[in-house]
Short mmCIF file of C-alpha atoms in Angstrom, two decimals:
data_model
loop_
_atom_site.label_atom_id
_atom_site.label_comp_id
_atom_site.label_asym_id
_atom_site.label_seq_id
_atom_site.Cartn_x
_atom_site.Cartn_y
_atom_site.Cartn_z
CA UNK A 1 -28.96 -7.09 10.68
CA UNK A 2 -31.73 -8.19 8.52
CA UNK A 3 -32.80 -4.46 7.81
CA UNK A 4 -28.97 -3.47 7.07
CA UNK A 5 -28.34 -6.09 4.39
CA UNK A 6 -31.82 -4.98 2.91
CA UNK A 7 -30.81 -1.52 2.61
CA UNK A 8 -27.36 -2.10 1.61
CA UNK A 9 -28.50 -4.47 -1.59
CA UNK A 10 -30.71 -1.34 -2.44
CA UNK A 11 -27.96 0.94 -2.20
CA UNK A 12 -25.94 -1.01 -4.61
CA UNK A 13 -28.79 -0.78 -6.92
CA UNK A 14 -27.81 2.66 -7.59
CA UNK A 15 -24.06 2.22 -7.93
CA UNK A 16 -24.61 -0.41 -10.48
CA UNK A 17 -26.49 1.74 -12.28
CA UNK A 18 -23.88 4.41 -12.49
CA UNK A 19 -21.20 1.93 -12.89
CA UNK A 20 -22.96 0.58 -16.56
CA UNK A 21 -23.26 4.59 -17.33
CA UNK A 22 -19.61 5.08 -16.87
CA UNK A 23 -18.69 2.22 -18.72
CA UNK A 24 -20.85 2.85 -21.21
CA UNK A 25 -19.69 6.61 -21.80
CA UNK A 26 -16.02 5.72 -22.10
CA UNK A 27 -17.14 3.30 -24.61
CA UNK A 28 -18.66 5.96 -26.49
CA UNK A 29 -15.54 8.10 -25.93
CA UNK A 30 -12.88 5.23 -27.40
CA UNK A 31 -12.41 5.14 -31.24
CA UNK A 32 -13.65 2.81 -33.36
CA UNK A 33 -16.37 -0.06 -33.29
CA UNK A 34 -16.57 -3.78 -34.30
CA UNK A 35 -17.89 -2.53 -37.97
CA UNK A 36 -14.94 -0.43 -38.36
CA UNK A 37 -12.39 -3.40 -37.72
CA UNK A 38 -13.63 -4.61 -41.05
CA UNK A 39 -12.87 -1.96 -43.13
CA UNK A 40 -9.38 -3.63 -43.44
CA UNK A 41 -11.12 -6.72 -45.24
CA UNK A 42 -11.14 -5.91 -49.07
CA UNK A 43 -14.30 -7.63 -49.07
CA UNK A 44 -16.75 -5.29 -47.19
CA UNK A 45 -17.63 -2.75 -49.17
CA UNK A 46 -18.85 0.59 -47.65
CA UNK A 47 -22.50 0.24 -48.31
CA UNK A 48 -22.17 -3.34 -46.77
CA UNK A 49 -20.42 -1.83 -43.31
CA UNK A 50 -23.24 0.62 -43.59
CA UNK A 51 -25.91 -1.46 -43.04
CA UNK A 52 -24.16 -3.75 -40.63
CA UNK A 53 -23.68 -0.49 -38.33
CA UNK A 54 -27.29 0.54 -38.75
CA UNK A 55 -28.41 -3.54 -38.11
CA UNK A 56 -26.13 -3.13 -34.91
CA UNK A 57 -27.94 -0.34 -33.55
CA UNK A 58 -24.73 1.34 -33.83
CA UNK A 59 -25.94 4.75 -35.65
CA UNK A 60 -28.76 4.83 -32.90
CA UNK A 61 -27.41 7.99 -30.63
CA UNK A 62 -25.67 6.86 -27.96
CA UNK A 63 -28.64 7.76 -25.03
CA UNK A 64 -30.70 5.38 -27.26
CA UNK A 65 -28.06 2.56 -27.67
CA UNK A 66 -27.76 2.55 -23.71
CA UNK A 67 -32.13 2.13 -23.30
CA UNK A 68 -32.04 -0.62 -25.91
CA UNK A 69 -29.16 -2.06 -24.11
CA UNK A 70 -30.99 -1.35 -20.86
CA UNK A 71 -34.76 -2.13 -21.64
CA UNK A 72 -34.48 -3.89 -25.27
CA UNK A 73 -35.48 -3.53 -28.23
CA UNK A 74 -37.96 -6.24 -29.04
CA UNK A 75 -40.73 -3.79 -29.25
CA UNK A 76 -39.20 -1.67 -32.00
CA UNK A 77 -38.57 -1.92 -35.93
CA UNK A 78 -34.70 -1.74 -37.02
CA UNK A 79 -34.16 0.63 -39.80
CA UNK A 80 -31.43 -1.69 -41.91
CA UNK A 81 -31.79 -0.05 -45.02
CA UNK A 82 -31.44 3.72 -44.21
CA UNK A 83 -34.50 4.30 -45.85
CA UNK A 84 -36.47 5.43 -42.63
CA UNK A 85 -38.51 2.34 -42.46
CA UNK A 86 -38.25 -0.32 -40.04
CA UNK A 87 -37.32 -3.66 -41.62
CA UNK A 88 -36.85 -6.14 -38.91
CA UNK A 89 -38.06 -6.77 -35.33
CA UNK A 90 -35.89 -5.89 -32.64
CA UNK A 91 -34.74 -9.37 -30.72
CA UNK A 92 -32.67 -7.81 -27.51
CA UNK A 93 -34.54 -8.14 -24.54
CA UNK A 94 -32.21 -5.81 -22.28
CA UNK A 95 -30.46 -5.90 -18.87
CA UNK A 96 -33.90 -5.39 -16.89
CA UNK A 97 -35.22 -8.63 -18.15
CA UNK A 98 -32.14 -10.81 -17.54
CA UNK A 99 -30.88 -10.45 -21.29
CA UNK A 100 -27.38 -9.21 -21.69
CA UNK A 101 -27.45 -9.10 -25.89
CA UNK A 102 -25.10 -11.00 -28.05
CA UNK A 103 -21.44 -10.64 -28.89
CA UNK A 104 -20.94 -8.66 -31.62
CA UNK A 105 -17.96 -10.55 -32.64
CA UNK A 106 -18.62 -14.09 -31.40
CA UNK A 107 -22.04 -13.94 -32.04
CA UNK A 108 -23.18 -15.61 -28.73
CA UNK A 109 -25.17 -14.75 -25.81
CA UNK A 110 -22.81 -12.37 -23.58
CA UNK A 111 -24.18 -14.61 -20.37
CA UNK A 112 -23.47 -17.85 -22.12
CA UNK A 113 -19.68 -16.07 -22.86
CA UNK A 114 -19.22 -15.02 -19.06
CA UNK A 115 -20.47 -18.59 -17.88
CA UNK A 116 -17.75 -20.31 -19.55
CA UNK A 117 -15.64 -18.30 -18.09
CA UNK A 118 -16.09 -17.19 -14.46
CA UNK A 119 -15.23 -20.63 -13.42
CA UNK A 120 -11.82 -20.55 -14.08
CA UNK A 121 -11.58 -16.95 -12.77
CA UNK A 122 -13.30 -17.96 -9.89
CA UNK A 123 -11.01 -20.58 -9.20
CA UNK A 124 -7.96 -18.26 -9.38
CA UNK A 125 -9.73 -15.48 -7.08
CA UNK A 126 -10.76 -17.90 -4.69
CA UNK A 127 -7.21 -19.86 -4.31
CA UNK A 128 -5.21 -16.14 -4.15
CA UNK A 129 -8.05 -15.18 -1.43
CA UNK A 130 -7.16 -18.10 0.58
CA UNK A 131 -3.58 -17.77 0.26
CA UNK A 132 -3.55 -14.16 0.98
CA UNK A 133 -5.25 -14.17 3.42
CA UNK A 134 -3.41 -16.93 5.36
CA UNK A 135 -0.12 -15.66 4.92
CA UNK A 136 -1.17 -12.05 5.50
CA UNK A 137 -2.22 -13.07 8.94
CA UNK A 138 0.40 -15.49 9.84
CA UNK A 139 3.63 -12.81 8.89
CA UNK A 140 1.32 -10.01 10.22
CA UNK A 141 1.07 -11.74 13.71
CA UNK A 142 4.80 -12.50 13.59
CA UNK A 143 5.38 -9.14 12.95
CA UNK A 144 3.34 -8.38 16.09
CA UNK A 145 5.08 -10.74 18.40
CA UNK A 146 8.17 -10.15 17.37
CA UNK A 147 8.04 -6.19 17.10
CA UNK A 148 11.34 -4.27 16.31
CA UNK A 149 13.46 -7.44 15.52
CA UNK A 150 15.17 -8.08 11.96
CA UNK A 151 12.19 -10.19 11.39
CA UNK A 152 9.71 -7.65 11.98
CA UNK A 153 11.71 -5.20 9.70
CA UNK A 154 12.17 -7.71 7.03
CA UNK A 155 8.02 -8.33 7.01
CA UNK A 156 7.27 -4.57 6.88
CA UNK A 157 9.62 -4.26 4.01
CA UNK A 158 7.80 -7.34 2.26
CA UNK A 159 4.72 -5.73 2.74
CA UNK A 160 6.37 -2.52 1.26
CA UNK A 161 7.48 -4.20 -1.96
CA UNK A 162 4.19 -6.70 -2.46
CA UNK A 163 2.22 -3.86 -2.68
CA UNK A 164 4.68 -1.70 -4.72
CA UNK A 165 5.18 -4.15 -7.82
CA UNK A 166 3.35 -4.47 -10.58
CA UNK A 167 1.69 -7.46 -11.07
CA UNK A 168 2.43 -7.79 -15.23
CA UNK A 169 6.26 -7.29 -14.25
CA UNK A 170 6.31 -10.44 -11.13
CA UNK A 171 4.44 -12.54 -13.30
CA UNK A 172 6.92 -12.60 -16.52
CA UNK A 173 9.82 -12.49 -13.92
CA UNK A 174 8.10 -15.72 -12.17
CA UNK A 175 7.47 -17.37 -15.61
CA UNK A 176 11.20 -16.54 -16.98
CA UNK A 177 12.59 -17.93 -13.11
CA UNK A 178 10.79 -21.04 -12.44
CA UNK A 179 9.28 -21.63 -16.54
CA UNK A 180 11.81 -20.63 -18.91
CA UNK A 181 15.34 -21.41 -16.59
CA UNK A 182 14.43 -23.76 -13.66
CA UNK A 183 11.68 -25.42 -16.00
CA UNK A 184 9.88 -26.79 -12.79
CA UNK A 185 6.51 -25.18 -13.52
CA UNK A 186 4.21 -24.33 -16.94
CA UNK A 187 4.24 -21.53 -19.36
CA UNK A 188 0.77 -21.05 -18.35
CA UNK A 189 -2.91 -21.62 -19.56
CA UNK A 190 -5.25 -23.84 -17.41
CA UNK A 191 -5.77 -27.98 -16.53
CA UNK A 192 -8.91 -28.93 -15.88
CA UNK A 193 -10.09 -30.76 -13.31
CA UNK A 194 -13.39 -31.97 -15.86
CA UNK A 195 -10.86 -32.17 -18.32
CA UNK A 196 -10.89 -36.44 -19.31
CA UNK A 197 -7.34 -35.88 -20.24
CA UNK A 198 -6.57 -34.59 -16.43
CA UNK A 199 -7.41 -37.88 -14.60
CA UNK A 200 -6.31 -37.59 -11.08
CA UNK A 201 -3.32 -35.70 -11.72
CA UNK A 202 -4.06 -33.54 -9.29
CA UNK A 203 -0.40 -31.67 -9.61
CA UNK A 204 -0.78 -30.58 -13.38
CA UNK A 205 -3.59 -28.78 -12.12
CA UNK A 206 -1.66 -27.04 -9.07
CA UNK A 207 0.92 -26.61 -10.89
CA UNK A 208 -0.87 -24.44 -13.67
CA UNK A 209 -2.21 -22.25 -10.54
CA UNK A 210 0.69 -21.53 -8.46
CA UNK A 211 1.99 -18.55 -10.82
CA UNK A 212 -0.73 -17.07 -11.29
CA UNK A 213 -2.42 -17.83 -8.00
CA UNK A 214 1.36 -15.72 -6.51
CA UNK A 215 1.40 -13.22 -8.43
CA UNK A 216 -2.60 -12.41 -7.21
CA UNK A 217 -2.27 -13.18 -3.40
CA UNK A 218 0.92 -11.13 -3.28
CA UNK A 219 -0.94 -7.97 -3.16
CA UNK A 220 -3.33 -9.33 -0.51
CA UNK A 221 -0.42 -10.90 1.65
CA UNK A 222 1.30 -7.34 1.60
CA UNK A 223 -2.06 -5.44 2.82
CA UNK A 224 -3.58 -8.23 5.29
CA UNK A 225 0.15 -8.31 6.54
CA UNK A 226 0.70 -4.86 7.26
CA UNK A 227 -3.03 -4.02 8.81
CA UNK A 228 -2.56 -7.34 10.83
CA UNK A 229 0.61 -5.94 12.62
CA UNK A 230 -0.71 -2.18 12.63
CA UNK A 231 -3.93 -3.72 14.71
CA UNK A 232 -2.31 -6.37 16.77
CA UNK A 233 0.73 -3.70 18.13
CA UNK A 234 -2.65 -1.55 18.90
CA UNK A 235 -4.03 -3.61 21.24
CA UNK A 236 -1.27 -4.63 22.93
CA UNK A 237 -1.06 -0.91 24.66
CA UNK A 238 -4.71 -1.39 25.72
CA UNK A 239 -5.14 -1.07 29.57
CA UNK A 240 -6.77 -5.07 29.44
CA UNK A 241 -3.46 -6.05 28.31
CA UNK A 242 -1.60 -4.98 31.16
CA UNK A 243 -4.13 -5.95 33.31
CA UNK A 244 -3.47 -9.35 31.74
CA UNK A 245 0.47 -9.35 32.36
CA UNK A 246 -0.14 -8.00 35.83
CA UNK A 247 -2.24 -10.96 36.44
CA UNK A 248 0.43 -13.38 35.80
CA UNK A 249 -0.64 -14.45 32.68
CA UNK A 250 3.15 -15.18 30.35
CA UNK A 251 3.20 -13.45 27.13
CA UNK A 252 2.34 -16.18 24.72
CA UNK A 253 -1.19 -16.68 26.51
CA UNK A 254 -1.66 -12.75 26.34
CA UNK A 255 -0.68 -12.75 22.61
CA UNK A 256 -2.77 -15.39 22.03
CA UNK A 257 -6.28 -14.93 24.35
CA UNK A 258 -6.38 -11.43 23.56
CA UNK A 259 -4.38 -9.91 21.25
CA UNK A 260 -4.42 -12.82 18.27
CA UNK A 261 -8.09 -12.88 18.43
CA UNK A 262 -9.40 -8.95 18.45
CA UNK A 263 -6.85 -8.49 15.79
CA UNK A 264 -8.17 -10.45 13.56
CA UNK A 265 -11.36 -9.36 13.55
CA UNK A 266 -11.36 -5.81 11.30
CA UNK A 267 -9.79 -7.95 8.99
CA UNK A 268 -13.47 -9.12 7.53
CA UNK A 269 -13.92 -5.73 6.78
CA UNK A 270 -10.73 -6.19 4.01
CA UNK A 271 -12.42 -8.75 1.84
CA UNK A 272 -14.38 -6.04 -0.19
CA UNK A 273 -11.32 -4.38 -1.57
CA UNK A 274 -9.40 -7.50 -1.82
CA UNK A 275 -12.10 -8.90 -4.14
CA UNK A 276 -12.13 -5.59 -6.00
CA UNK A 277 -8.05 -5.83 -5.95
CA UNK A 278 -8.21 -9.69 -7.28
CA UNK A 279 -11.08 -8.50 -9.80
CA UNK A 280 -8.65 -5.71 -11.50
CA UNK A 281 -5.49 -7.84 -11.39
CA UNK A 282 -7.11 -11.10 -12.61
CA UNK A 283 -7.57 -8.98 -16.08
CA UNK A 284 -3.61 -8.84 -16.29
CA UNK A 285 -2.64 -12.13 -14.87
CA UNK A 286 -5.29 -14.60 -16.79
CA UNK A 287 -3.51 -12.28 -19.77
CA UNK A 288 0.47 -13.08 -18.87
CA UNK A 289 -0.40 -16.70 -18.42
CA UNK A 290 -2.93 -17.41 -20.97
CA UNK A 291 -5.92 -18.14 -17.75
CA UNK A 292 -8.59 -18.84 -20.14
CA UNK A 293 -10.81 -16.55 -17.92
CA UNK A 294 -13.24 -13.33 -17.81
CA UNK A 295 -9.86 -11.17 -17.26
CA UNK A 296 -8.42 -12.43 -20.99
CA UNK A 297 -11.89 -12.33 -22.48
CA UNK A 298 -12.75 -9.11 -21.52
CA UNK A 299 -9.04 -7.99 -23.02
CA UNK A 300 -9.91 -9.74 -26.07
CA UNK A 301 -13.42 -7.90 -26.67
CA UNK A 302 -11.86 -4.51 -25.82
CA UNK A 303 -9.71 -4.81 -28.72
CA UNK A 304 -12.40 -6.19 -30.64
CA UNK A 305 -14.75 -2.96 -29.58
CA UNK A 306 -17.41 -5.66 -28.52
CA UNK A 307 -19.07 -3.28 -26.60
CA UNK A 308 -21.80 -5.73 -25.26
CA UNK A 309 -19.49 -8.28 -23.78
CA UNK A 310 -17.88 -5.06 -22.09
CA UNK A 311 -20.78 -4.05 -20.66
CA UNK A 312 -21.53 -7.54 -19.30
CA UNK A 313 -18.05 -8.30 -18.12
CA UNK A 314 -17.89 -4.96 -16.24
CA UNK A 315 -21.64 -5.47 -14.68
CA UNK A 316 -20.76 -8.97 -13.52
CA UNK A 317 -17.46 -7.47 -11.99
CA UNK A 318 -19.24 -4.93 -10.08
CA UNK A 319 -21.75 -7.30 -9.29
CA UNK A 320 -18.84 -9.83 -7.28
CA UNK A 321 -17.60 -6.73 -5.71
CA UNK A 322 -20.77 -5.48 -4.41
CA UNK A 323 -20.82 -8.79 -2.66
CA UNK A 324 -17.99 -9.24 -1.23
CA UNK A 325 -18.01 -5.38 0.66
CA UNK A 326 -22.00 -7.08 1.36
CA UNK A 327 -19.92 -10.11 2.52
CA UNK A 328 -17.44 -8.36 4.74
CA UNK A 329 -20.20 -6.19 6.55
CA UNK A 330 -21.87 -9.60 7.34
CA UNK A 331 -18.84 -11.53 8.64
CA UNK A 332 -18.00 -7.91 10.83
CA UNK A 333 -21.47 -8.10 12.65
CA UNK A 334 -20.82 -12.05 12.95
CA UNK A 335 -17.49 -11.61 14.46
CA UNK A 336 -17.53 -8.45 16.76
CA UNK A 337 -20.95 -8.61 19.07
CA UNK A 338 -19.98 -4.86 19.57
CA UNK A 339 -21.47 -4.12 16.30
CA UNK A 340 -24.72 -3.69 15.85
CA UNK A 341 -26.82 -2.97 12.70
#
């Protein structure tokens, strides 16, 4: 097990790699930069946005911009004034030694940026991962023991249409049902549990989660759900589960000695691409209901071209999803002795 986790960190090494090199080229490939948004203020002339983009590193070519962003640039003179002399001393210290640069906009450490915010991500993930997965199981196993009944039909066609809607569309349908018309539940944005304000008012903070929190675990309820039923139906045409009935054992104790448990166990092997699910619709969710999160930050600096919180918002994205598939290969070995590393 040991040697399997060692070579599956180094693997990832090289898919992080090419995940900052993809990310960086389509940055490259999109229009504009941050220096450019200024050009609408009558007060920056052109020779000013001139020497802003050189002071940037933004006239470096683009191979260099990535090793400065990679390595730093602290050992390096910064040509500000075009005149093909360096002026000032390079201060980034790059991804290799733990330095992620500076906003361009916000003019703040991109790791100090993404630590405000992954809690409150975090907390969303981590409450639609625990709903999701609960009620995946629960309706899949339903599905199982009750298989070909209107129930079962009307769970396969849940899972149909959770995994079918988009997740911009359920959340302003949620907010307009139960925000705007029944008016039992917030707009959106986040309470904080630190919060002074908050006390022990522990509902003001569920109830700013239980939108958003839906709209994420839907997806996850649909999938777990479905491959729940798919694997449970499986193994009850195994040969050890007649061999069970013919034993005398009733159905319920068959369902639930054999079947429940070996068909839950694949299901660690979902929580990699349910984290990289949550991951891709937290960015639209934290957006329709104002989650004060990565998802809405990372929004807010593509629009601002702030290509280094990008880059460090992606990287720390791949970085959760690279350990939750690490995650899932772990609880798999845990769960099924058959498996062996």
């Amino acid at each position: 097990m040991t040697k399997h986790l060692i070579r599956r960190l180094l693997q990832a090494v090289p898919t992080l790699f090419g995940i900052t090199v993809i990310s960086f080229l389509l940055m490259q490939a999109a229009p504009g930069d941050p220096v450019s948004m200024l050009t609408f203020n009558p007060e920056v002339t052109a020779e000013g946005s001139a020497r802003l983009r050189r002071q940037l590193g933004l006239d470096d070519p683009p191979l260099t911009q990535y090793l400065y962003w990679l390595v730093g640039n602290d050992w390096t003179q910064i040509d500000v004034d075009g005149d093909g002399s360096g002026d000032v001393q390079g201060v980034r210290k790059g991804l290799l030694r733990g330095d992620l640069g500076n906003s361009l906009v916000q003019k703040r450490p991109v790791l100090e940026l993404i630590t405000e915010r992954i809690p409150a991500t975090m907390q969303l993930m981590l409450s639609a991962l625990l709903v999701g997965y609960s009620a995946g199981i629960v309706l899949g196993l339903i599905a199982a023991a009750r298989h070909g009944s209107v129930i079962d039909q009307a769970i396969r066609f849940f899972s149909v249409v959770g995994t079918s809607l988009p997740g911009f569309w359920l959340g302003l349908l949620l907010i307009i049902i139960f925000s705007v018309q029944l008016k039992w539940l917030p707009l959106g944005g986040r309470q904080d549990l630190t919060d002074p304000d908050a006390g022990l008012a522990l509902w003001d903070v569920a109830s700013h989660m239980i939108l958003p929190v839906s709209v994420l675990a839907m997806g996850i309820v649909a999938s777990i759900s479905r491959y729940v039923r798919a694997e449970a139906l499986e193994i009850m045409g195994h040969d050890y589960i007649r061999t069970a009935r013919a034993k005398g054992l009733n159905e319920r104790s068959v369902f639930r000695s054999h079947v429940m448990r070996n068909a839950l166990i694949p299901v660690a092997t979902l929580l990699g691409p349910a984290l990289g699910g949550l991951i891709g619709g937290s960015v639209i969710t934290e957006q329709v209901f104002s989650w004060p999160g990565m998802g809405r930050m990372v929004i807010t600096a593509i629009s601002q071209r702030d290509f280094p919180l990008i880059m460090g918002t992606v990287l720390f994205s791949s970085v959760i999803f690279t350990l939750g598939v690490l995650l899932s290969d772990i609880l798999y070995g845990l769960l099924d002795p058959r498996v062996r590393y």
